[in-house]
CSV table of C-alpha atoms in Angstrom, one decimal:
chain,number,residue,atom,x,y,z
K,891,MET,CA,1.5,21.1,-14.2
K,892,LEU,CA,0.6,17.6,-15.1
K,893,CYS,CA,4.2,17.1,-17.8
K,894,THR,CA,5.8,18.5,-14.4
K,895,ALA,CA,4.7,16.1,-12.5
K,896,LEU,CA,5.4,13.3,-14.4
K,897,LEU,CA,8.7,14.1,-15.6
K,898,VAL,CA,10.0,14.8,-12.1
K,899,LEU,CA,8.2,11.2,-10.3
K,900,CYS,CA,8.5,8.8,-13.4
K,901,ARG,CA,12.0,7.1,-13.7
K,902,ASN,CA,10.5,5.4,-16.6
K,903,ALA,CA,9.6,6.0,-20.1
K,904,ALA,CA,7.4,8.5,-19.0
K,905,ALA,CA,10.3,10.2,-17.7
K,906,GLU,CA,11.8,10.5,-21.3
K,907,GLY,CA,7.9,12.1,-22.1
K,908,VAL,CA,7.3,8.8,-24.4
K,909,ALA,CA,4.3,7.5,-21.9
K,910,SER,CA,1.2,6.6,-23.6
K,911,PRO,CA,-1.5,9.6,-24.1
K,912,GLU,CA,-3.8,7.2,-22.4
K,913,ALA,CA,-0.6,6.8,-18.9
K,914,GLN,CA,-0.9,10.3,-18.9
K,915,ARG,CA,-5.0,10.7,-19.2
K,916,GLY,CA,-4.2,7.9,-16.3
K,917,LEU,CA,-2.5,10.1,-14.1
K,918,HIS,CA,-4.1,12.9,-14.4
K,919,LEU,CA,-7.2,11.1,-13.2
K,920,LEU,CA,-5.8,10.4,-10.5
K,921,LEU,CA,-4.2,13.2,-8.9
K,922,ASN,CA,-7.6,15.7,-10.1
K,923,LYS,CA,-10.4,13.6,-10.6
K,924,ALA,CA,-12.0,12.7,-7.2
K,925,TYR,CA,-14.0,9.1,-7.0
K,926,VAL,CA,-15.5,8.6,-3.8
K,927,PRO,CA,-16.9,11.5,-1.5
K,928,PRO,CA,-15.1,14.1,0.3
K,929,ALA,CA,-13.0,14.2,3.3
K,930,PHE,CA,-12.4,16.4,4.6
K,931,ASP,CA,-11.6,20.7,3.8
K,932,GLN,CA,-8.5,22.7,4.4
K,933,GLN,CA,-9.1,23.8,7.8
K,934,THR,CA,-9.3,20.8,9.6
K,935,PHE,CA,-6.5,19.8,8.0
K,936,ASP,CA,-4.3,22.5,8.9
K,937,GLU,CA,-6.1,22.7,12.5
K,938,ALA,CA,-5.4,18.9,12.9
K,939,TRP,CA,-2.4,19.1,14.9
K,940,GLN,CA,-3.9,20.2,17.7
K,941,PHE,CA,-5.3,16.9,18.3
K,942,TRP,CA,-1.8,15.2,18.3
K,943,GLU,CA,0.1,13.6,21.2
K,944,GLU,CA,3.2,16.1,22.3
K,945,PRO,CA,6.2,17.2,22.3
K,946,ALA,CA,4.2,16.4,18.8
K,947,ARG,CA,1.4,19.6,19.2
K,948,SER,CA,4.0,21.7,20.5
K,949,GLN,CA,6.7,20.9,17.8
K,950,ALA,CA,3.6,22.9,15.7
K,951,ALA,CA,2.5,25.2,17.6
K,952,ALA,CA,5.4,26.7,17.6
K,953,ALA,CA,6.5,26.2,14.0
K,954,ASP,CA,5.8,28.2,11.3
K,955,PRO,CA,2.1,27.9,8.5
K,956,ASP,CA,4.7,25.7,6.2
K,957,GLN,CA,7.0,24.5,8.6
K,958,ARG,CA,3.9,22.5,9.6
K,959,ARG,CA,2.3,21.4,7.2
K,960,ARG,CA,5.5,19.6,5.8
K,961,LEU,CA,5.6,18.0,10.1
K,962,ALA,CA,1.7,17.1,9.6
K,963,PHE,CA,3.1,15.3,5.9
K,964,VAL,CA,5.7,13.6,7.5
K,965,ARG,CA,2.6,12.2,10.2
K,966,TYR,CA,0.5,11.1,7.7
K,967,GLY,CA,2.9,10.0,5.1
K,968,LEU,CA,1.6,12.2,2.0
K,969,THR,CA,4.0,13.2,-0.6
K,970,PRO,CA,4.3,16.2,-2.2
K,971,ARG,CA,3.0,17.0,-5.4
K,972,PRO,CA,6.1,18.0,-7.1
K,973,GLU,CA,4.5,21.0,-9.3
K,974,ASP,CA,2.7,22.8,-5.5
K,975,PRO,CA,4.3,21.0,-2.8
K,976,THR,CA,1.3,22.3,-0.9
K,977,LYS,CA,-1.3,19.5,-1.9
K,978,PRO,CA,-0.5,15.8,-1.6
K,979,MET,CA,-0.7,13.5,-4.2
K,980,GLN,CA,-2.5,10.9,-2.0
K,981,TYR,CA,-5.4,13.1,-2.3
K,982,VAL,CA,-7.8,15.1,-4.5
K,983,VAL,CA,-7.7,18.4,-3.4
K,984,ASP,CA,-9.7,21.1,-5.1
K,985,ASP,CA,-9.9,24.8,-5.9
K,986,ALA,CA,-12.8,24.6,-2.9
K,987,GLY,CA,-9.8,22.8,-0.5
K,988,VAL,CA,-11.7,19.7,-0.3
K,989,TRP,CA,-9.8,16.8,0.0
K,990,THR,CA,-10.5,13.5,-1.6
K,991,LEU,CA,-8.5,10.2,-0.7
K,992,ASN,CA,-7.1,9.3,-4.0
K,993,CYS,CA,-5.6,5.4,-4.7
K,994,PHE,CA,-2.4,7.2,-3.7
K,995,GLY,CA,-3.1,6.5,-0.7
K,996,CYS,CA,-1.8,3.4,-1.0
K,997,HIS,CA,0.2,3.2,-3.7
K,998,GLN,CA,2.9,6.9,-4.2
K,999,GLY,CA,5.2,6.5,-0.9
K,1000,SER,CA,8.3,7.0,-1.4
K,1001,ALA,CA,12.5,5.0,-0.3
K,1002,ALA,CA,15.1,6.5,0.5
K,1003,GLY,CA,13.5,10.3,0.6
K,1004,VAL,CA,12.6,9.3,-3.3
K,1005,ALA,CA,9.3,9.5,-4.5
K,1006,HIS,CA,9.0,6.9,-7.5
K,1007,PRO,CA,5.4,5.9,-8.8
K,1008,GLY,CA,4.3,3.1,-8.0
K,1009,THR,CA,5.8,2.9,-4.5
K,1010,PRO,CA,4.2,1.3,-1.9
K,1011,ASN,CA,3.2,4.1,0.9
K,1012,ALA,CA,5.0,2.7,4.1
K,1013,GLN,CA,4.6,5.6,6.1
K,1014,PHE,CA,0.8,6.1,5.3
K,1015,ALA,CA,-0.9,6.7,8.9
K,1016,LEU,CA,-4.3,6.4,7.3
K,1017,GLU,CA,-6.1,6.0,10.8
K,1018,THR,CA,-4.5,8.5,12.8
K,1019,LEU,CA,-5.0,11.8,9.8
K,1020,VAL,CA,-8.2,10.3,10.3
K,1021,ASN,CA,-8.3,10.1,13.8
K,1022,ASP,CA,-7.2,13.5,14.1
K,1023,VAL,CA,-9.8,15.7,11.9
K,1024,ARG,CA,-13.0,14.1,13.7
K,1025,LEU,CA,-11.9,15.6,16.8
K,1026,ALA,CA,-10.3,18.4,14.4
K,1027,LYS,CA,-15.1,18.3,13.3
K,1028,LEU,CA,-15.5,18.1,16.6
K,1029,ARG,CA,-14.5,20.9,17.1
K,1030,GLN,CA,-15.2,23.6,13.9
K,1031,ARG,CA,-18.7,21.7,14.1
K,1032,LYS,CA,-19.1,19.9,11.2
K,1033,LYS,CA,-20.3,17.0,9.4
K,1034,LEU,CA,-17.9,13.4,10.0
K,1035,THR,CA,-18.4,11.6,7.5
K,1036,ASP,CA,-19.1,7.7,6.5
K,1037,LEU,CA,-14.8,6.9,7.1
K,1038,ASP,CA,-14.9,9.0,10.2
K,1039,ILE,CA,-17.2,6.9,11.7
K,1040,GLY,CA,-16.8,3.9,10.2
K,1041,SER,CA,-13.1,4.3,11.8
K,1042,MET,CA,-14.9,3.9,15.8
K,1043,MET,CA,-15.8,0.9,14.8
K,1044,MET,CA,-13.5,-1.0,12.0
K,1045,PRO,CA,-9.3,-0.3,12.1
K,1046,LEU,CA,-8.6,1.3,8.9
K,1047,GLY,CA,-5.0,0.0,9.8
K,1048,THR,CA,-3.1,-0.4,13.1
K,1049,THR,CA,0.5,-0.3,12.0
K,1050,VAL,CA,1.3,2.9,10.0
K,1051,GLY,CA,2.3,1.9,6.6
K,1052,THR,CA,-0.4,-0.8,6.4
K,1053,THR,CA,-4.1,-0.8,5.5
K,1054,ASN,CA,-7.6,-2.7,6.7
K,1055,ALA,CA,-7.9,-2.8,2.1
K,1056,VAL,CA,-9.0,-7.1,1.6
K,1057,MET,CA,-12.0,-5.9,4.5
K,1058,PHE,CA,-12.7,-2.4,3.1
K,1059,GLY,CA,-13.6,-4.5,-0.4
K,1060,VAL,CA,-15.6,-7.1,1.8
K,1061,GLY,CA,-17.4,-5.3,3.0
K,1062,LEU,CA,-18.0,-2.7,0.4
K,1063,MET,CA,-18.9,-5.4,-2.2
K,1064,HIS,CA,-21.1,-7.1,0.5
K,1065,TYR,CA,-24.2,-4.7,-0.1
K,1066,ARG,CA,-23.9,-5.4,-3.6
K,1067,ASP,CA,-25.6,-7.5,-6.1
K,1068,ASP,CA,-23.8,-9.4,-8.9
K,1069,ASP,CA,-24.9,-5.6,-11.4
K,1070,LEU,CA,-23.4,-3.4,-8.7
K,1071,ASN,CA,-26.6,-2.0,-7.3
K,1072,ILE,CA,-27.1,-1.6,-3.6
K,1073,VAL,CA,-28.5,-3.9,-1.3
K,1074,ARG,CA,-29.9,-4.1,1.2
K,1075,LYS,CA,-28.8,-6.3,4.0
K,1076,LEU,CA,-29.3,-6.8,7.9
K,1077,GLN,CA,-27.1,-9.6,8.3
K,1078,PRO,CA,-22.9,-8.1,7.9
K,1079,PRO,CA,-19.8,-9.7,5.9
K,1080,ARG,CA,-18.2,-11.0,8.1
K,1081,MET,CA,-14.4,-9.4,8.9
K,1082,VAL,CA,-11.4,-11.2,10.0
K,1083,HIS,CA,-9.8,-7.6,10.3
K,1084,HIS,CA,-6.0,-7.6,10.1
K,1085,ASP,CA,-3.6,-4.7,7.7
K,1086,HIS,CA,-2.2,-5.2,4.7
K,1087,ASP,CA,1.2,-4.2,2.9
K,1088,ALA,CA,0.1,-2.4,-0.7
K,1089,PRO,CA,2.6,-4.2,-3.4
K,1090,PRO,CA,4.4,-2.0,-6.0
K,1091,TRP,CA,2.2,-0.9,-8.7
K,1092,TRP,CA,5.0,-1.6,-11.1
K,1093,ASN,CA,5.2,-5.5,-10.4
K,1094,THR,CA,1.0,-5.6,-12.1
K,1095,SER,CA,2.5,-5.4,-15.8
K,1096,ARG,CA,4.0,-9.0,-14.9
K,1097,LYS,CA,1.4,-10.5,-14.0
K,1098,GLN,CA,-2.4,-12.1,-14.7
K,1099,ARG,CA,-4.1,-11.6,-12.0
K,1100,LEU,CA,-4.3,-9.3,-9.0
K,1101,TYR,CA,-3.3,-9.9,-5.2
K,1102,ILE,CA,-1.4,-11.9,-3.0
K,1103,ASP,CA,-3.5,-14.6,-3.3
K,1104,ASN,CA,-3.3,-14.2,-7.1
K,1105,PHE,CA,-7.7,-15.0,-6.8
K,1106,ALA,CA,-8.8,-13.0,-9.4
K,1107,PRO,CA,-8.2,-12.2,-13.0
K,1108,ARG,CA,-6.5,-8.4,-13.3
K,1109,GLY,CA,-8.5,-5.4,-16.2
K,1110,HIS,CA,-9.6,-2.1,-14.9
K,1111,ARG,CA,-13.0,-2.4,-13.5
K,1112,ALA,CA,-10.7,-4.5,-10.5
K,1113,LEU,CA,-9.3,-1.5,-9.7
K,1114,MET,CA,-13.0,0.7,-8.8
K,1115,GLN,CA,-14.2,-2.1,-6.7
K,1116,PHE,CA,-12.5,0.3,-4.2
K,1117,ILE,CA,-15.4,3.4,-5.0
K,1118,ALA,CA,-17.7,1.3,-4.4
K,1119,SER,CA,-19.1,4.0,-2.0
K,1120,GLU,CA,-23.5,4.5,-1.5
K,1121,GLU,CA,-22.9,7.4,-3.0
K,1122,ASN,CA,-22.2,5.5,-6.3
K,1123,GLY,CA,-23.9,3.8,-8.2
K,1124,PRO,CA,-23.8,1.5,-10.4
K,1125,GLU,CA,-24.7,4.3,-13.6
K,1126,LYS,CA,-21.0,5.8,-11.9
K,1127,PHE,CA,-19.5,2.7,-12.7
K,1128,ARG,CA,-20.0,2.6,-16.1
K,1129,GLU,CA,-19.5,6.2,-16.2
K,1130,TRP,CA,-16.8,6.1,-15.4
K,1131,GLU,CA,-15.4,3.2,-16.9
K,1132,ASP,CA,-13.3,4.3,-19.3
K,1133,ASP,CA,-11.3,6.7,-16.6
K,1134,TYR,CA,-10.3,3.3,-15.1
K,1135,ARG,CA,-8.7,1.7,-18.5
K,1136,HIS,CA,-6.9,4.9,-18.4
K,1137,ILE,CA,-5.3,4.8,-14.6
K,1138,GLU,CA,-4.8,0.9,-16.1
K,1139,ALA,CA,-2.5,1.6,-18.6
K,1140,TYR,CA,-0.6,4.6,-16.1
K,1141,ILE,CA,0.0,0.8,-13.5
K,1142,ASP,CA,1.0,-0.9,-17.1
K,1143,SER,CA,3.8,2.6,-17.6
K,1144,LEU,CA,5.1,2.0,-14.8
K,1145,GLU,CA,9.3,0.7,-14.5
K,1146,PRO,CA,10.9,0.0,-10.9
K,1147,PRO,CA,13.2,2.1,-9.6
K,1148,PRO,CA,16.9,1.6,-9.6
K,1149,TYR,CA,19.2,1.1,-6.9
K,1150,PRO,CA,20.2,4.6,-6.0
K,1151,PHE,CA,23.1,3.8,-4.0
K,1152,ALA,CA,27.1,2.0,-5.1
K,1153,ILE,CA,26.5,-2.2,-5.6
K,1154,ASP,CA,29.9,-4.4,-5.7
K,1155,THR,CA,29.4,-5.7,-8.8
K,1156,PRO,CA,31.7,-8.8,-8.2
K,1157,LEU,CA,29.9,-9.7,-5.4
K,1158,ALA,CA,26.0,-9.1,-6.9
K,1159,ASP,CA,27.0,-11.5,-10.3
K,1160,GLN,CA,27.8,-14.7,-7.4
K,1161,GLY,CA,24.3,-13.7,-6.0
K,1162,ARG,CA,23.0,-14.0,-9.1
K,1163,VAL,CA,23.9,-18.0,-9.2
K,1164,VAL,CA,22.4,-18.7,-5.6
K,1165,PHE,CA,19.2,-17.1,-6.7
K,1166,GLU,CA,18.7,-17.6,-10.1
K,1167,ASN,CA,19.2,-22.3,-7.8
K,1168,HIS,CA,17.4,-21.1,-5.0
K,1169,CYS,CA,14.8,-18.6,-5.5
K,1170,ALA,CA,14.1,-18.3,-9.6
K,1171,ARG,CA,12.0,-21.5,-8.9
K,1172,CYS,CA,9.1,-19.5,-7.0
K,1173,HIS,CA,10.6,-15.5,-7.8
K,1174,GLY,CA,11.1,-16.0,-12.1
K,1175,THR,CA,14.5,-14.7,-13.7
K,1176,TYR,CA,15.6,-10.6,-14.0
K,1177,GLY,CA,17.1,-9.2,-16.8
K,1178,PRO,CA,17.1,-9.4,-20.4
K,1179,GLY,CA,15.4,-12.8,-21.7
K,1180,GLY,CA,14.1,-13.2,-17.9
K,1181,GLU,CA,10.2,-14.7,-16.6
K,1182,TYR,CA,7.9,-14.1,-13.9
K,1183,PRO,CA,6.2,-17.9,-13.3
K,1184,GLU,CA,3.4,-16.7,-11.4
K,1185,LEU,CA,2.3,-19.5,-8.9
K,1186,ILE,CA,0.8,-19.8,-5.7
K,1187,ILE,CA,2.9,-21.4,-3.1
K,1188,PRO,CA,1.3,-24.0,-0.5
K,1189,ILE,CA,0.8,-22.7,2.9
K,1190,GLU,CA,2.1,-24.6,4.7
K,1191,GLU,CA,5.1,-24.2,2.1
K,1192,VAL,CA,5.4,-21.2,2.4
K,1193,GLY,CA,4.0,-20.8,6.1
K,1194,THR,CA,3.7,-17.1,5.9
K,1195,ASP,CA,0.6,-15.8,8.5
K,1196,ARG,CA,-1.8,-16.6,7.3
K,1197,VAL,CA,-4.6,-14.9,8.3
K,1198,ARG,CA,-5.0,-12.7,5.2
K,1199,LEU,CA,-6.0,-15.4,3.0
K,1200,ASP,CA,-8.3,-17.4,5.2
K,1201,SER,CA,-10.0,-13.7,5.7
K,1202,LEU,CA,-12.1,-14.0,2.2
K,1203,THR,CA,-14.5,-16.8,1.9
K,1204,VAL,CA,-15.0,-19.4,-0.9
K,1205,GLU,CA,-18.3,-17.8,-1.0
K,1206,HIS,CA,-17.2,-14.4,-1.8
K,1207,ARG,CA,-14.0,-15.4,-4.0
K,1208,ALA,CA,-16.4,-16.7,-6.2
K,1209,GLY,CA,-19.2,-14.1,-6.0
K,1210,TYR,CA,-16.4,-11.8,-6.9
K,1211,GLY,CA,-16.0,-13.5,-10.0
K,1212,ARG,CA,-20.1,-13.3,-11.0
K,1213,ASN,CA,-20.7,-9.9,-10.8
K,1214,TRP,CA,-19.9,-6.7,-13.0
K,1215,ILE,CA,-16.3,-6.0,-12.3
K,1216,ASN,CA,-14.8,-10.1,-12.8
K,1217,GLU,CA,-17.2,-9.1,-16.8
K,1218,TYR,CA,-19.6,-11.6,-15.2
K,1219,GLY,CA,-16.5,-14.5,-15.3
K,1220,ALA,CA,-15.4,-13.6,-19.2
K,1221,LYS,CA,-12.6,-11.5,-17.7
K,1222,GLY,CA,-11.8,-14.4,-16.2
K,1223,GLU,CA,-11.9,-17.7,-13.4
K,1224,VAL,CA,-11.5,-16.3,-9.9
K,1225,VAL,CA,-10.0,-18.7,-7.4
K,1226,ALA,CA,-12.1,-19.2,-5.1
K,1227,ASP,CA,-9.6,-21.5,-2.9
K,1228,PRO,CA,-5.8,-20.1,-3.6
K,1229,GLY,CA,-4.7,-22.1,-0.6
K,1230,GLY,CA,-1.3,-20.8,-0.6
K,1231,TYR,CA,0.0,-17.1,-1.9
K,1232,LEU,CA,1.4,-16.1,-4.8
K,1233,ALA,CA,5.7,-15.5,-4.7
K,1234,PRO,CA,5.4,-12.6,-6.0
K,1235,PRO,CA,7.9,-10.6,-8.7
K,1236,LEU,CA,11.1,-9.0,-7.6
K,1237,ASP,CA,11.2,-5.8,-9.4
K,1238,GLY,CA,12.5,-2.9,-7.2
K,1239,ILE,CA,12.5,-4.7,-4.4
K,1240,TRP,CA,15.5,-3.3,-2.5
K,1241,ALA,CA,12.7,0.1,-2.7
K,1242,THR,CA,9.4,-1.7,-1.2
K,1243,ALA,CA,10.0,-2.5,2.4
K,1244,PRO,CA,9.1,-3.8,4.9
K,1245,TYR,CA,8.5,-7.1,3.4
K,1246,PHE,CA,5.7,-9.5,3.4
K,1247,HIS,CA,2.1,-9.8,2.7
K,1248,ASN,CA,1.7,-8.0,5.8
K,1249,GLY,CA,4.0,-6.1,6.3
K,1250,SER,CA,6.2,-7.6,9.1
K,1251,VAL,CA,9.5,-8.1,7.5
K,1252,PRO,CA,11.7,-4.7,7.5
K,1253,THR,CA,14.6,-4.9,6.2
K,1254,LEU,CA,15.7,-8.2,3.3
K,1255,TRP,CA,18.8,-8.8,4.9
K,1256,HIS,CA,15.5,-10.7,7.6
K,1257,VAL,CA,14.3,-11.6,5.7
K,1258,LEU,CA,17.1,-14.0,4.8
K,1259,ARG,CA,17.8,-14.6,8.3
K,1260,PRO,CA,14.1,-15.7,10.2
K,1261,ASP,CA,15.0,-16.4,13.1
K,1262,GLU,CA,16.8,-12.9,13.7
K,1263,ARG,CA,13.3,-10.9,12.6
K,1264,PRO,CA,12.6,-8.9,15.6
K,1265,ALA,CA,9.6,-9.5,17.5
K,1266,VAL,CA,8.9,-6.1,17.6
K,1267,TRP,CA,9.7,-2.7,15.3
K,1268,ARG,CA,9.1,1.2,15.2
K,1269,HIS,CA,9.1,2.7,12.2
K,1270,PRO,CA,11.5,5.5,11.7
K,1271,ASP,CA,10.4,8.9,11.3
K,1272,ASP,CA,12.4,10.2,8.5
K,1273,PRO,CA,10.7,8.6,5.7
K,1274,ALA,CA,14.1,9.4,3.7
K,1275,ASP,CA,15.8,6.9,6.1
K,1276,TYR,CA,16.8,3.6,4.4
K,1277,ASP,CA,19.7,1.0,5.7
K,1278,GLN,CA,22.4,0.5,3.1
K,1279,GLN,CA,23.5,-2.9,4.8
K,1280,ARG,CA,20.8,-4.3,5.3
K,1281,VAL,CA,18.2,-2.3,2.2
K,1282,GLY,CA,15.3,-1.9,4.0
K,1283,LEU,CA,14.1,-0.1,6.7
K,1284,PRO,CA,16.9,1.3,8.8
K,1285,VAL,CA,14.2,0.5,12.7
K,1286,GLU,CA,14.5,0.0,16.1
K,1287,THR,CA,14.5,-3.4,17.3
K,1288,PHE,CA,12.3,-4.2,20.8
K,1289,ASP,CA,11.5,-7.9,22.4
K,1290,GLU,CA,7.9,-6.7,23.2
K,1291,LEU,CA,6.3,-3.1,23.0
K,1292,PRO,CA,7.7,-1.1,25.1
K,1293,ALA,CA,5.1,0.3,27.9
K,1294,ASP,CA,4.9,4.1,27.3
K,1295,THR,CA,3.2,3.1,23.8
K,1296,ILE,CA,-0.3,2.8,24.9
K,1297,THR,CA,0.3,6.3,26.2
K,1298,SER,CA,-1.2,7.8,22.5
K,1299,PHE,CA,-2.6,5.5,19.5
K,1300,ALA,CA,-0.8,7.1,17.4
K,1301,VAL,CA,2.4,6.6,18.7
K,1302,GLN,CA,2.0,3.0,19.2
K,1303,ARG,CA,0.7,2.7,15.0
K,1304,ARG,CA,4.4,3.5,14.9
K,1305,TYR,CA,5.3,-0.2,16.1
K,1306,PHE,CA,4.7,-3.5,14.7
K,1307,ASP,CA,4.1,-5.9,17.1
K,1308,THR,CA,4.2,-9.2,15.2
K,1309,GLY,CA,2.9,-10.9,18.1
K,1310,VAL,CA,-1.2,-9.2,16.6
K,1311,THR,CA,-2.9,-11.3,14.6
K,1312,GLY,CA,-2.2,-11.1,11.1
K,1313,LYS,CA,0.6,-9.8,11.7
K,1314,ASP,CA,2.7,-12.8,12.9
K,1315,ALA,CA,6.4,-12.6,11.1
K,1316,GLY,CA,7.2,-16.1,10.1
K,1317,GLY,CA,7.5,-18.3,7.6
K,1318,HIS,CA,9.5,-18.5,4.2
K,1319,THR,CA,12.1,-19.4,5.7
K,1320,PHE,CA,13.2,-21.3,2.3
K,1321,PRO,CA,16.9,-18.9,3.2
K,1322,ALA,CA,17.5,-20.4,6.4
K,1323,SER,CA,19.3,-23.4,4.5
K,1324,LEU,CA,22.1,-20.8,2.9
K,1325,THR,CA,25.8,-20.2,4.1
K,1326,GLU,CA,25.7,-16.6,5.4
K,1327,ASP,CA,28.7,-16.1,2.8
K,1328,GLU,CA,25.6,-17.1,0.1
K,1329,LYS,CA,23.0,-14.8,1.8
K,1330,ARG,CA,25.7,-11.8,1.4
K,1331,THR,CA,25.9,-12.4,-1.6
K,1332,LEU,CA,22.1,-12.9,-2.6
K,1333,LEU,CA,21.7,-9.9,-0.8
K,1334,GLU,CA,23.6,-7.1,-2.8
K,1335,TYR,CA,21.8,-8.8,-5.7
K,1336,LEU,CA,18.8,-8.4,-5.0
K,1337,LYS,CA,19.4,-5.1,-5.0
K,1338,THR,CA,20.2,-5.5,-8.7
K,1339,LEU,CA,16.6,-6.5,-9.6
């Protein structure tokens, strides 16, 4: 089964059967080993549709079980496993039907209807799923988890495809000492809730550091901070450390998927020149001999939403650098005050919509036209839909959030409102200096990366 999943999912060395044993082991662990407490059981998931808003609830009621499961997978942004489509990539599902969230929740999505390993999950609706599940559990008189309860006080993600992951990390690590022992504190951590868009995993191997502010050295331990639930004491981190070496090997094995549609090669060749003259200084060069500079661009220069940058304090970043996760400082220096955002690698950028660290811009066409970015846009209902002309998500756009969305939070989460704190779509105005012809050729070139 593992080989089947790997062959179907990977458009890289793994797909050709030459993935390292370490990488194959890492994928197996992500799919089959639970590292955090269980979320819910199969019965709860199967009955969550009863709490959907109309007309979705009536549609589910009229469907047979297989059709209803497919509707649920689309609603929550779940990717069927190739070897067993009744199970999602995003959850470990054991033989007893118990579901446990894994890293693929954020880091395994699809683009143009095809699942590519490490694609940001632009359809993941974690908060909608948790809310529906909580209501189902209450009806079934089942015990609520910490996530079920905590989500009523802390947002998990206010828009489909984004999560409050940065604050998850802050909350989890606040109650740990440098050795990851759990400590009781009366004072809660400083929280600046905001949504974040997951980066593509296939670019991790190109970098020496992690996160959009590039403050932390990369390494297998850095992947473990999100399993810091109260049930997992420091002994579990030591026990599972080797697992995460394999998981890091899997992440490092991933390569970007090629653009699946036609490319105007002469036009793309012109766009390469535009890119190298205007974009390569920050984003690097591509193809044979390509180099990536891994530059932090000062916030005053890049001008994108700064809430993510300001949400982590100097003290928090420095504390991260002193603890077990960063090998007590031996892994490398932590940048406690980065002052800006990373200009990320652009490999496979066609498959990573929406764009910017907060997921505020739906297409590359809009990235290149700062003045035409929509104030409000709505996620497509069908995850297979793709905008080949503008390269990204095919979206409806609005001047403001439609009034009828307030009838359902699940419906409202399908809209991205750039007027909300942390969701601003401004900044990165560099393309404004390009002519329309240059933008057109550049857009074609970006498809080739």
